[in-house]
Amino acid sequence: MIVSKHLINYQLSDTHHILINSLSGAVDVVEKDLADKLHNCERDPQVLFTQQELTVFQERGYLFDNTAEEKKAKDRIMQMIWKTMEEDEYINIALCPTLSCNFSCNYCFEKNVKKTDSFTLANIGHAFSCIAELKKIKNKKYVRIDLFGGEPLMPHMMPINEYIFKKSGSEEYKISILTNGYNIDTYLNLLNQNKSTVESIQVTLDGIADIHDRRRYTKNETGTFSKITDNVDRLLLNGFKVIIRTNIDFDNISKLEEYAEYIQKRWGNYTNLRCGIAPVTNYRGQNEKATVGKECDYVEPIFKSFDHCHALHKFNLGFFRILSHVVNIIENDEKENILPRYYFCQATGMEYYIISPDNNIYCCPEVIGVEKYSVGKLFPKLHLDEHKLASWRQRNILNIPECKDCLYGPLCGGGCSLQHFESSSANSCPNPQNTLFKYLEMRKDHIIKKYTV
């Protein structure tokens, strides 16, 4: 009898431990003596379990007869992941009508991008021909488009966006819009005319008015909070599915509770609203501000008020690559739907292509405008550089040597590929153990109550 290589055994209190199988997503809270049995079994295979303990621990994937049995279990889970990926009938396209923007956000990762590139009526049709060809090459049935930028809803891009919506509608492509929200009022008629094509509209707010306005301002440094919140009102009243994204760092996270209460008071009754918080990232070292932290740095500020501030529960953690998976396996009761994080993000694990007006195709939003990270060209005809593409797509927990046998690999998916490419060190591990343990420490009372009642 052997203990699984993927068993995390963490002490929550003097009397209880939490057991997590990082591969299968199994989670149990057990009394300390039982957890000690498992721990001792790692050193002494002759440790005796009752038949009931043995049955439960084997069913949960904590114990195996031998290493061959554990390998079979791992192979089954990996086959499920491959099957899920192969059965995905969508190709995911981020289409950037323009790289220009009307904001000067102080943490923007596109600061050094050439801002003049935009599609025109003369070439946007070719971009759609490339999308259709990608769909055929990748043998996908449907197309899902993220309208991205720059800022996709710039007023001068209205004719291009009219074409995009008309063409997407005729091809039955679905569109999600990622916008700063400032020009929604200008585009409202066009959006309403194409409501069946629009799946969701993501708008960014970074906090209450004074905080947002010092972070997300126009080129002439005027605040944007009032206009954006009015535009969110318009979208919700018109029945669009709205996602409010809030980018957090040390500059605004201390006011997260106050901001959550504002969101709840203003829009809490809308069923077509979702909210998510996302860490400001600095994978390319472009953001010199000292306010950018790692995922583990945000665990305590987020969860210290979680139990008494129910407005915080409205915020999804899906933009956190590690924390979202950790929270999901602990909080989600439908364990059979949770697979290990095989890859870090859509750049490495999905059929995801960014179509940019600078004639390049990219995998990652944070490299738009950086020629060396181009994985293909649009003109004069579609070309994919399969070698460059493979450098992204093949970075997963099975192919990265440091991640293959890592206990925490299935929680993080191997870390950010861009950070790895940019780093002078071979090891760009995001330290998922630190994030997990900080979360367990913050939520230990809740976890004991949830799993022992």
Short mmCIF file of C-alpha atoms in Angstrom, two decimals:
data_model
loop_
_atom_site.label_atom_id
_atom_site.label_comp_id
_atom_site.label_asym_id
_atom_site.label_seq_id
_atom_site.Cartn_x
_atom_site.Cartn_y
_atom_site.Cartn_z
CA MET A 1 0.00 0.00 0.00
CA ILE A 2 1.41 3.41 -0.99
CA VAL A 3 0.34 7.00 -0.36
CA SER A 4 -0.50 9.01 -3.48
CA LYS A 5 2.20 11.32 -4.79
CA HIS A 6 -0.56 13.91 -5.16
CA LEU A 7 -1.75 13.90 -1.55
CA ILE A 8 -1.58 17.23 0.29
CA ASN A 9 -1.98 16.73 4.04
CA TYR A 10 -2.39 20.08 5.81
CA GLN A 11 -3.07 20.66 9.51
CA LEU A 12 -6.03 22.99 10.04
CA SER A 13 -6.17 22.76 13.83
CA ASP A 14 -5.03 20.63 16.76
CA THR A 15 -7.79 18.16 15.94
CA HIS A 16 -8.31 18.30 12.16
CA HIS A 17 -6.35 18.02 8.91
CA ILE A 18 -7.48 18.61 5.35
CA LEU A 19 -6.59 16.03 2.71
CA ILE A 20 -6.45 17.18 -0.90
CA ASN A 21 -5.68 15.06 -3.93
CA SER A 22 -4.28 17.70 -6.26
CA LEU A 23 -4.82 15.45 -9.28
CA SER A 24 -8.39 14.25 -8.73
CA GLY A 25 -9.72 17.24 -6.77
CA ALA A 26 -10.83 15.04 -3.85
CA VAL A 27 -11.09 17.00 -0.59
CA ASP A 28 -11.76 15.66 2.91
CA VAL A 29 -11.36 16.94 6.44
CA VAL A 30 -10.32 14.17 8.83
CA GLU A 31 -9.33 13.90 12.47
CA LYS A 32 -5.66 14.25 13.28
CA ASP A 33 -5.02 10.60 14.17
CA LEU A 34 -6.28 9.47 10.77
CA ALA A 35 -4.16 12.07 8.98
CA ASP A 36 -1.15 10.91 11.01
CA LYS A 37 -1.80 7.35 9.85
CA LEU A 38 -1.53 8.47 6.25
CA HIS A 39 1.59 10.47 6.98
CA ASN A 40 3.25 7.54 8.74
CA CYS A 41 2.28 5.21 5.92
CA GLU A 42 4.60 7.14 3.62
CA ARG A 43 7.53 5.94 5.72
CA ASP A 44 6.10 2.62 6.90
CA PRO A 45 3.91 0.71 4.41
CA GLN A 46 2.93 -1.70 7.19
CA VAL A 47 0.71 0.87 8.92
CA LEU A 48 -2.66 -0.79 9.51
CA PHE A 49 -5.94 0.77 8.42
CA THR A 50 -9.42 -0.48 9.18
CA GLN A 51 -11.25 -1.91 6.20
CA GLN A 52 -13.53 1.14 6.09
CA GLU A 53 -10.57 3.54 6.17
CA LEU A 54 -8.84 1.55 3.46
CA THR A 55 -11.90 1.51 1.22
CA VAL A 56 -12.55 5.25 1.58
CA PHE A 57 -8.91 6.27 1.10
CA GLN A 58 -8.58 4.14 -2.01
CA GLU A 59 -11.83 5.48 -3.46
CA ARG A 60 -10.64 9.05 -2.82
CA GLY A 61 -7.26 8.37 -4.43
CA TYR A 62 -5.20 8.85 -1.27
CA LEU A 63 -3.95 5.24 -1.18
CA PHE A 64 -3.01 2.82 -3.96
CA ASP A 65 -1.90 -0.80 -4.02
CA ASN A 66 1.25 0.17 -5.92
CA THR A 67 2.77 2.82 -8.18
CA ALA A 68 1.38 1.11 -11.29
CA GLU A 69 -2.17 1.56 -9.98
CA GLU A 70 -1.58 5.24 -9.31
CA LYS A 71 -0.16 5.69 -12.81
CA LYS A 72 -3.32 4.09 -14.24
CA ALA A 73 -5.46 6.52 -12.25
CA LYS A 74 -3.39 9.48 -13.47
CA ASP A 75 -3.61 8.26 -17.07
CA ARG A 76 -7.41 8.01 -16.78
CA ILE A 77 -7.66 11.60 -15.57
CA MET A 78 -5.33 12.85 -18.31
CA GLN A 79 -7.40 11.01 -20.90
CA MET A 80 -10.48 12.81 -19.56
CA ILE A 81 -8.69 16.14 -20.02
CA TRP A 82 -7.68 15.31 -23.58
CA LYS A 83 -11.20 14.12 -24.34
CA THR A 84 -12.67 17.36 -22.96
CA MET A 85 -10.26 19.44 -25.05
CA GLU A 86 -10.86 17.40 -28.21
CA GLU A 87 -14.63 17.62 -27.81
CA ASP A 88 -14.54 21.42 -27.57
CA GLU A 89 -16.16 22.47 -30.85
CA TYR A 90 -15.13 26.14 -30.59
CA ILE A 91 -12.11 27.96 -31.90
CA ASN A 92 -11.50 31.06 -29.79
CA ILE A 93 -10.46 34.26 -31.53
CA ALA A 94 -9.50 37.59 -29.96
CA LEU A 95 -10.07 40.16 -32.69
CA CYS A 96 -8.53 43.59 -32.18
CA PRO A 97 -10.21 46.17 -34.45
CA THR A 98 -7.60 48.71 -33.33
CA LEU A 99 -4.63 48.97 -30.99
CA SER A 100 -5.49 52.60 -30.19
CA CYS A 101 -7.07 53.50 -26.86
CA ASN A 102 -8.65 56.56 -25.26
CA PHE A 103 -7.29 55.73 -21.78
CA SER A 104 -3.88 56.07 -20.12
CA CYS A 105 -4.22 53.49 -17.34
CA ASN A 106 -1.18 53.57 -15.09
CA TYR A 107 -0.64 49.79 -15.20
CA CYS A 108 -1.40 49.05 -18.87
CA PHE A 109 0.63 46.17 -20.34
CA GLU A 110 0.29 47.69 -23.83
CA LYS A 111 2.16 50.90 -22.92
CA ASN A 112 4.86 50.37 -25.53
CA VAL A 113 2.58 49.11 -28.29
CA LYS A 114 2.33 51.13 -31.50
CA LYS A 115 -1.10 52.74 -31.12
CA THR A 116 -1.83 53.60 -34.76
CA ASP A 117 -2.53 50.11 -36.11
CA SER A 118 -6.19 49.56 -36.99
CA PHE A 119 -8.15 47.39 -39.38
CA THR A 120 -9.80 49.18 -42.29
CA LEU A 121 -12.79 48.38 -44.47
CA ALA A 122 -10.24 47.33 -47.10
CA ASN A 123 -8.68 44.57 -44.98
CA ILE A 124 -11.14 43.52 -42.25
CA GLY A 125 -12.75 41.13 -44.73
CA HIS A 126 -9.42 39.32 -45.13
CA ALA A 127 -9.18 39.00 -41.34
CA PHE A 128 -12.51 37.16 -41.38
CA SER A 129 -11.26 34.95 -44.21
CA CYS A 130 -8.32 34.03 -41.97
CA ILE A 131 -10.70 33.23 -39.11
CA ALA A 132 -12.70 30.93 -41.38
CA GLU A 133 -9.48 29.25 -42.53
CA LEU A 134 -8.29 28.76 -38.94
CA LYS A 135 -11.64 27.20 -38.09
CA LYS A 136 -11.21 24.76 -40.98
CA ILE A 137 -7.55 23.97 -40.23
CA LYS A 138 -8.30 23.27 -36.58
CA ASN A 139 -11.43 21.28 -37.47
CA LYS A 140 -13.77 23.30 -35.27
CA LYS A 141 -17.50 23.68 -35.69
CA TYR A 142 -18.05 27.11 -34.13
CA VAL A 143 -16.23 30.42 -33.66
CA ARG A 144 -16.24 32.50 -30.51
CA ILE A 145 -14.80 36.03 -30.85
CA ASP A 146 -13.51 38.27 -28.07
CA LEU A 147 -13.55 41.87 -29.31
CA PHE A 148 -10.33 43.21 -27.79
CA GLY A 149 -7.81 46.00 -28.28
CA GLY A 150 -6.51 48.55 -27.54
CA GLU A 151 -10.03 49.70 -26.93
CA PRO A 152 -12.35 47.99 -29.44
CA LEU A 153 -15.23 50.46 -29.12
CA MET A 154 -13.43 53.60 -30.23
CA PRO A 155 -15.81 56.04 -31.99
CA HIS A 156 -13.69 56.21 -35.16
CA MET A 157 -13.91 52.40 -35.46
CA MET A 158 -17.70 52.39 -35.82
CA PRO A 159 -17.69 51.39 -39.55
CA ILE A 160 -15.29 48.51 -38.84
CA ASN A 161 -17.32 47.29 -35.88
CA GLU A 162 -20.51 47.49 -37.94
CA TYR A 163 -18.84 45.15 -40.43
CA ILE A 164 -17.62 42.84 -37.64
CA PHE A 165 -21.10 42.48 -36.16
CA LYS A 166 -22.78 42.04 -39.54
CA LYS A 167 -20.27 39.41 -40.67
CA SER A 168 -20.32 37.60 -37.33
CA GLY A 169 -24.11 37.51 -37.39
CA SER A 170 -24.23 36.05 -40.89
CA GLU A 171 -21.63 33.41 -39.97
CA GLU A 172 -23.32 32.70 -36.61
CA TYR A 173 -20.17 33.63 -34.69
CA LYS A 174 -20.66 34.65 -31.05
CA ILE A 175 -19.01 37.84 -29.77
CA SER A 176 -17.90 38.84 -26.28
CA ILE A 177 -16.67 42.41 -25.88
CA LEU A 178 -13.82 43.44 -23.59
CA THR A 179 -14.07 47.20 -23.22
CA ASN A 180 -13.19 50.00 -20.83
CA GLY A 181 -16.86 50.95 -21.06
CA TYR A 182 -16.39 54.61 -21.86
CA ASN A 183 -18.06 54.61 -25.29
CA ILE A 184 -20.90 52.18 -24.60
CA ASP A 185 -23.44 55.00 -25.01
CA THR A 186 -22.08 55.69 -28.51
CA TYR A 187 -22.36 52.02 -29.43
CA LEU A 188 -25.64 51.16 -27.70
CA ASN A 189 -27.76 51.22 -30.87
CA LEU A 190 -25.33 48.93 -32.69
CA LEU A 191 -25.21 46.56 -29.72
CA ASN A 192 -28.99 46.40 -29.50
CA GLN A 193 -29.23 45.69 -33.23
CA ASN A 194 -26.90 42.71 -32.72
CA LYS A 195 -28.09 41.47 -29.34
CA SER A 196 -28.38 37.84 -30.49
CA THR A 197 -24.69 37.87 -31.48
CA VAL A 198 -23.38 39.42 -28.24
CA GLU A 199 -22.75 36.83 -25.52
CA SER A 200 -21.34 39.21 -22.90
CA ILE A 201 -19.77 42.62 -22.39
CA GLN A 202 -16.88 42.95 -19.95
CA VAL A 203 -16.35 46.41 -18.46
CA THR A 204 -13.49 47.34 -16.14
CA LEU A 205 -14.00 49.23 -12.87
CA ASP A 206 -11.15 49.43 -10.41
CA GLY A 207 -12.96 50.51 -7.27
CA ILE A 208 -15.04 53.33 -5.89
CA ALA A 209 -14.93 56.65 -7.77
CA ASP A 210 -11.78 58.25 -6.37
CA ILE A 211 -9.73 55.05 -6.61
CA HIS A 212 -10.91 54.17 -10.11
CA ASP A 213 -10.32 57.70 -11.41
CA ARG A 214 -6.70 57.80 -10.26
CA ARG A 215 -6.00 54.51 -12.04
CA ARG A 216 -8.14 54.56 -15.20
CA TYR A 217 -8.28 58.01 -16.78
CA THR A 218 -8.49 59.48 -20.27
CA LYS A 219 -5.57 60.79 -22.31
CA ASN A 220 -6.20 64.26 -20.88
CA GLU A 221 -6.27 62.78 -17.35
CA THR A 222 -9.98 63.21 -16.65
CA GLY A 223 -11.83 60.67 -14.54
CA THR A 224 -14.00 57.99 -16.11
CA PHE A 225 -15.94 56.40 -13.23
CA SER A 226 -19.19 58.34 -13.60
CA LYS A 227 -19.51 57.80 -17.35
CA ILE A 228 -18.64 54.09 -17.13
CA THR A 229 -21.09 53.34 -14.31
CA ASP A 230 -23.85 55.14 -16.22
CA ASN A 231 -23.01 52.97 -19.22
CA VAL A 232 -23.17 49.82 -17.10
CA ASP A 233 -26.68 50.95 -16.11
CA ARG A 234 -27.57 51.21 -19.80
CA LEU A 235 -26.26 47.74 -20.59
CA LEU A 236 -28.05 46.10 -17.68
CA LEU A 237 -31.33 47.86 -18.44
CA ASN A 238 -31.07 46.67 -22.04
CA GLY A 239 -30.64 43.09 -20.91
CA PHE A 240 -27.02 42.45 -21.84
CA LYS A 241 -24.96 40.02 -19.79
CA VAL A 242 -22.40 42.28 -18.12
CA ILE A 243 -19.14 41.23 -16.47
CA ILE A 244 -17.46 43.84 -14.28
CA ARG A 245 -13.74 43.16 -14.11
CA THR A 246 -11.78 44.78 -11.30
CA ASN A 247 -7.99 44.83 -11.58
CA ILE A 248 -6.41 44.76 -8.15
CA ASP A 249 -3.00 45.46 -6.70
CA PHE A 250 -1.76 46.94 -3.43
CA ASP A 251 -3.04 50.35 -4.51
CA ASN A 252 -6.75 49.49 -4.35
CA ILE A 253 -7.26 46.15 -2.60
CA SER A 254 -7.63 47.71 0.86
CA LYS A 255 -10.90 49.30 -0.32
CA LEU A 256 -12.28 46.10 -1.86
CA GLU A 257 -14.94 45.64 0.82
CA GLU A 258 -16.27 49.20 0.41
CA TYR A 259 -16.27 48.74 -3.36
CA ALA A 260 -18.14 45.43 -3.10
CA GLU A 261 -20.83 47.11 -1.01
CA TYR A 262 -21.15 49.81 -3.69
CA ILE A 263 -21.60 47.18 -6.41
CA GLN A 264 -24.20 45.38 -4.33
CA LYS A 265 -26.14 48.56 -3.58
CA ARG A 266 -26.17 49.83 -7.17
CA TRP A 267 -26.57 46.62 -9.16
CA GLY A 268 -27.27 43.83 -6.68
CA ASN A 269 -30.75 43.13 -8.05
CA TYR A 270 -29.60 42.46 -11.61
CA THR A 271 -29.38 38.78 -12.53
CA ASN A 272 -27.49 39.61 -15.74
CA LEU A 273 -24.46 40.96 -13.85
CA ARG A 274 -21.32 39.03 -12.91
CA CYS A 275 -18.23 40.43 -11.19
CA GLY A 276 -14.64 39.25 -11.11
CA ILE A 277 -11.41 40.45 -9.57
CA ALA A 278 -8.11 40.04 -11.41
CA PRO A 279 -4.54 40.61 -10.24
CA VAL A 280 -2.57 43.24 -12.13
CA THR A 281 0.28 41.30 -13.73
CA ASN A 282 3.80 42.19 -14.74
CA TYR A 283 4.95 39.16 -16.71
CA ARG A 284 7.04 41.21 -19.16
CA GLY A 285 8.47 43.57 -16.56
CA GLN A 286 6.74 46.56 -18.20
CA ASN A 287 5.05 47.70 -15.01
CA GLU A 288 7.58 49.33 -12.71
CA LYS A 289 5.04 50.19 -10.03
CA ALA A 290 5.78 48.58 -6.67
CA THR A 291 2.06 47.96 -6.16
CA VAL A 292 2.00 44.72 -8.19
CA GLY A 293 2.02 41.56 -6.08
CA LYS A 294 1.85 37.81 -6.54
CA GLU A 295 -1.35 35.81 -6.21
CA CYS A 296 -0.47 34.68 -2.70
CA ASP A 297 -0.18 38.33 -1.60
CA TYR A 298 -3.88 38.91 -2.25
CA VAL A 299 -5.29 35.92 -0.35
CA GLU A 300 -5.46 37.60 3.06
CA PRO A 301 -6.87 40.95 1.83
CA ILE A 302 -9.60 39.14 -0.13
CA PHE A 303 -10.65 36.61 2.48
CA LYS A 304 -10.23 38.51 5.75
CA SER A 305 -13.69 40.04 5.27
CA PHE A 306 -15.24 37.18 3.33
CA ASP A 307 -17.50 35.79 6.04
CA HIS A 308 -19.03 39.05 7.27
CA CYS A 309 -19.11 40.95 3.94
CA HIS A 310 -21.47 38.95 1.77
CA ALA A 311 -21.14 41.48 -1.05
CA LEU A 312 -17.65 40.05 -1.65
CA HIS A 313 -19.21 36.71 -2.58
CA LYS A 314 -20.41 38.33 -5.80
CA PHE A 315 -16.82 38.48 -7.04
CA ASN A 316 -15.58 35.50 -9.03
CA LEU A 317 -11.90 34.60 -8.76
CA GLY A 318 -11.64 33.12 -12.24
CA PHE A 319 -8.98 35.63 -13.31
CA PHE A 320 -6.64 34.23 -10.62
CA ARG A 321 -4.96 31.28 -12.31
CA ILE A 322 -3.96 29.43 -9.13
CA LEU A 323 -6.30 30.76 -6.46
CA SER A 324 -9.40 30.16 -8.60
CA HIS A 325 -8.58 26.45 -8.91
CA VAL A 326 -7.73 26.13 -5.22
CA VAL A 327 -11.01 27.79 -4.20
CA ASN A 328 -12.91 25.71 -6.74
CA ILE A 329 -11.76 22.35 -5.39
CA ILE A 330 -12.40 23.42 -1.79
CA GLU A 331 -15.70 25.26 -2.19
CA ASN A 332 -17.33 23.45 -5.13
CA ASP A 333 -19.54 20.53 -4.12
CA GLU A 334 -19.63 19.01 -7.63
CA LYS A 335 -16.21 17.38 -7.50
CA GLU A 336 -16.75 15.24 -10.58
CA ASN A 337 -16.68 18.38 -12.73
CA ILE A 338 -13.26 19.51 -11.53
CA LEU A 339 -10.22 18.38 -13.50
CA PRO A 340 -6.61 19.27 -12.68
CA ARG A 341 -5.20 22.43 -14.21
CA TYR A 342 -3.30 20.86 -17.08
CA TYR A 343 -2.24 24.23 -18.50
CA PHE A 344 -1.91 27.74 -17.06
CA CYS A 345 -4.12 29.81 -19.38
CA GLN A 346 -5.77 29.97 -22.78
CA ALA A 347 -2.47 30.91 -24.43
CA THR A 348 -1.06 27.46 -23.71
CA GLY A 349 -4.06 25.17 -23.53
CA MET A 350 -6.76 26.28 -25.95
CA GLU A 351 -7.28 26.89 -29.64
CA TYR A 352 -6.89 30.61 -28.96
CA TYR A 353 -5.62 33.06 -31.56
CA ILE A 354 -5.31 36.84 -31.36
CA ILE A 355 -5.90 38.58 -34.70
CA SER A 356 -4.12 41.93 -34.61
CA PRO A 357 -4.17 44.85 -37.10
CA ASP A 358 -0.34 44.88 -37.07
CA ASN A 359 -0.55 41.79 -39.36
CA ASN A 360 0.38 39.40 -36.56
CA ILE A 361 -1.27 36.48 -34.83
CA TYR A 362 -0.50 36.02 -31.14
CA CYS A 363 -1.35 33.52 -28.40
CA CYS A 364 -1.21 35.82 -25.39
CA PRO A 365 -2.93 39.22 -24.92
CA GLU A 366 0.07 40.59 -23.06
CA VAL A 367 2.36 40.30 -26.10
CA ILE A 368 0.19 42.12 -28.63
CA GLY A 369 2.47 44.39 -30.64
CA VAL A 370 5.65 42.51 -29.68
CA GLU A 371 6.90 41.09 -32.97
CA LYS A 372 9.12 38.37 -31.49
CA TYR A 373 6.06 36.69 -29.97
CA SER A 374 4.11 36.56 -33.23
CA VAL A 375 3.05 33.00 -34.12
CA GLY A 376 1.68 33.82 -37.56
CA LYS A 377 0.78 36.37 -40.22
CA LEU A 378 -2.48 37.47 -41.84
CA PHE A 379 -1.12 39.01 -45.05
CA PRO A 380 -0.58 38.34 -47.87
CA LYS A 381 -2.19 35.04 -46.80
CA LEU A 382 -2.69 33.21 -43.53
CA HIS A 383 0.48 31.64 -42.18
CA LEU A 384 0.97 29.89 -38.84
CA ASP A 385 4.48 29.28 -37.53
CA GLU A 386 3.91 25.84 -36.02
CA HIS A 387 7.31 25.86 -34.30
CA LYS A 388 6.57 29.11 -32.46
CA LEU A 389 3.04 27.94 -31.75
CA ALA A 390 4.37 24.73 -30.21
CA SER A 391 6.60 26.70 -27.82
CA TRP A 392 3.36 27.96 -26.22
CA ARG A 393 1.04 25.00 -26.69
CA GLN A 394 3.47 22.39 -25.36
CA ARG A 395 4.03 24.07 -22.02
CA ASN A 396 1.89 22.02 -19.64
CA ILE A 397 2.36 20.00 -16.47
CA LEU A 398 3.25 16.85 -18.41
CA ASN A 399 5.97 18.46 -20.53
CA ILE A 400 7.66 20.83 -18.06
CA PRO A 401 10.33 18.78 -16.20
CA GLU A 402 9.88 20.66 -12.91
CA CYS A 403 6.11 20.11 -13.03
CA LYS A 404 5.86 16.45 -14.07
CA ASP A 405 6.06 15.08 -10.55
CA CYS A 406 5.29 18.26 -8.62
CA LEU A 407 2.68 17.78 -5.91
CA TYR A 408 1.24 21.22 -6.67
CA GLY A 409 1.53 21.17 -10.48
CA PRO A 410 -2.15 20.26 -11.02
CA LEU A 411 -3.11 23.41 -9.11
CA CYS A 412 -1.13 25.88 -11.24
CA GLY A 413 -0.84 24.32 -14.69
CA GLY A 414 2.88 24.97 -14.99
CA GLY A 415 2.95 28.72 -14.55
CA CYS A 416 2.91 31.58 -17.06
CA SER A 417 4.66 30.80 -20.35
CA LEU A 418 5.34 34.47 -21.03
CA GLN A 419 7.01 34.89 -17.65
CA HIS A 420 9.12 31.82 -18.45
CA PHE A 421 10.15 33.22 -21.85
CA GLU A 422 11.00 36.60 -20.34
CA SER A 423 12.85 35.23 -17.32
CA SER A 424 16.61 34.78 -17.25
CA SER A 425 16.01 31.88 -14.87
CA ALA A 426 14.88 28.47 -16.13
CA ASN A 427 12.54 28.21 -13.16
CA SER A 428 9.58 30.60 -13.23
CA CYS A 429 7.45 28.64 -10.76
CA PRO A 430 4.57 30.73 -9.34
CA ASN A 431 4.78 28.82 -6.02
CA PRO A 432 1.23 27.41 -5.84
CA GLN A 433 1.99 25.86 -2.44
CA ASN A 434 2.28 29.32 -0.91
CA THR A 435 -1.07 30.42 -2.37
CA LEU A 436 -2.78 27.20 -1.25
CA PHE A 437 -1.45 27.30 2.31
CA LYS A 438 -2.31 30.98 2.77
CA TYR A 439 -5.85 30.26 1.59
CA LEU A 440 -6.21 27.23 3.89
CA GLU A 441 -4.95 29.25 6.83
CA MET A 442 -7.38 32.09 6.15
CA ARG A 443 -10.35 29.75 5.63
CA LYS A 444 -9.57 26.96 8.10
CA ASP A 445 -12.55 27.60 10.39
CA HIS A 446 -14.92 27.71 7.43
CA ILE A 447 -13.40 24.53 5.96
CA ILE A 448 -13.68 22.56 9.21
CA LYS A 449 -17.31 23.60 9.54
CA LYS A 450 -18.09 22.81 5.89
CA TYR A 451 -16.58 19.34 5.89
CA THR A 452 -17.31 18.07 9.40
CA VAL A 453 -20.96 19.05 9.92
#
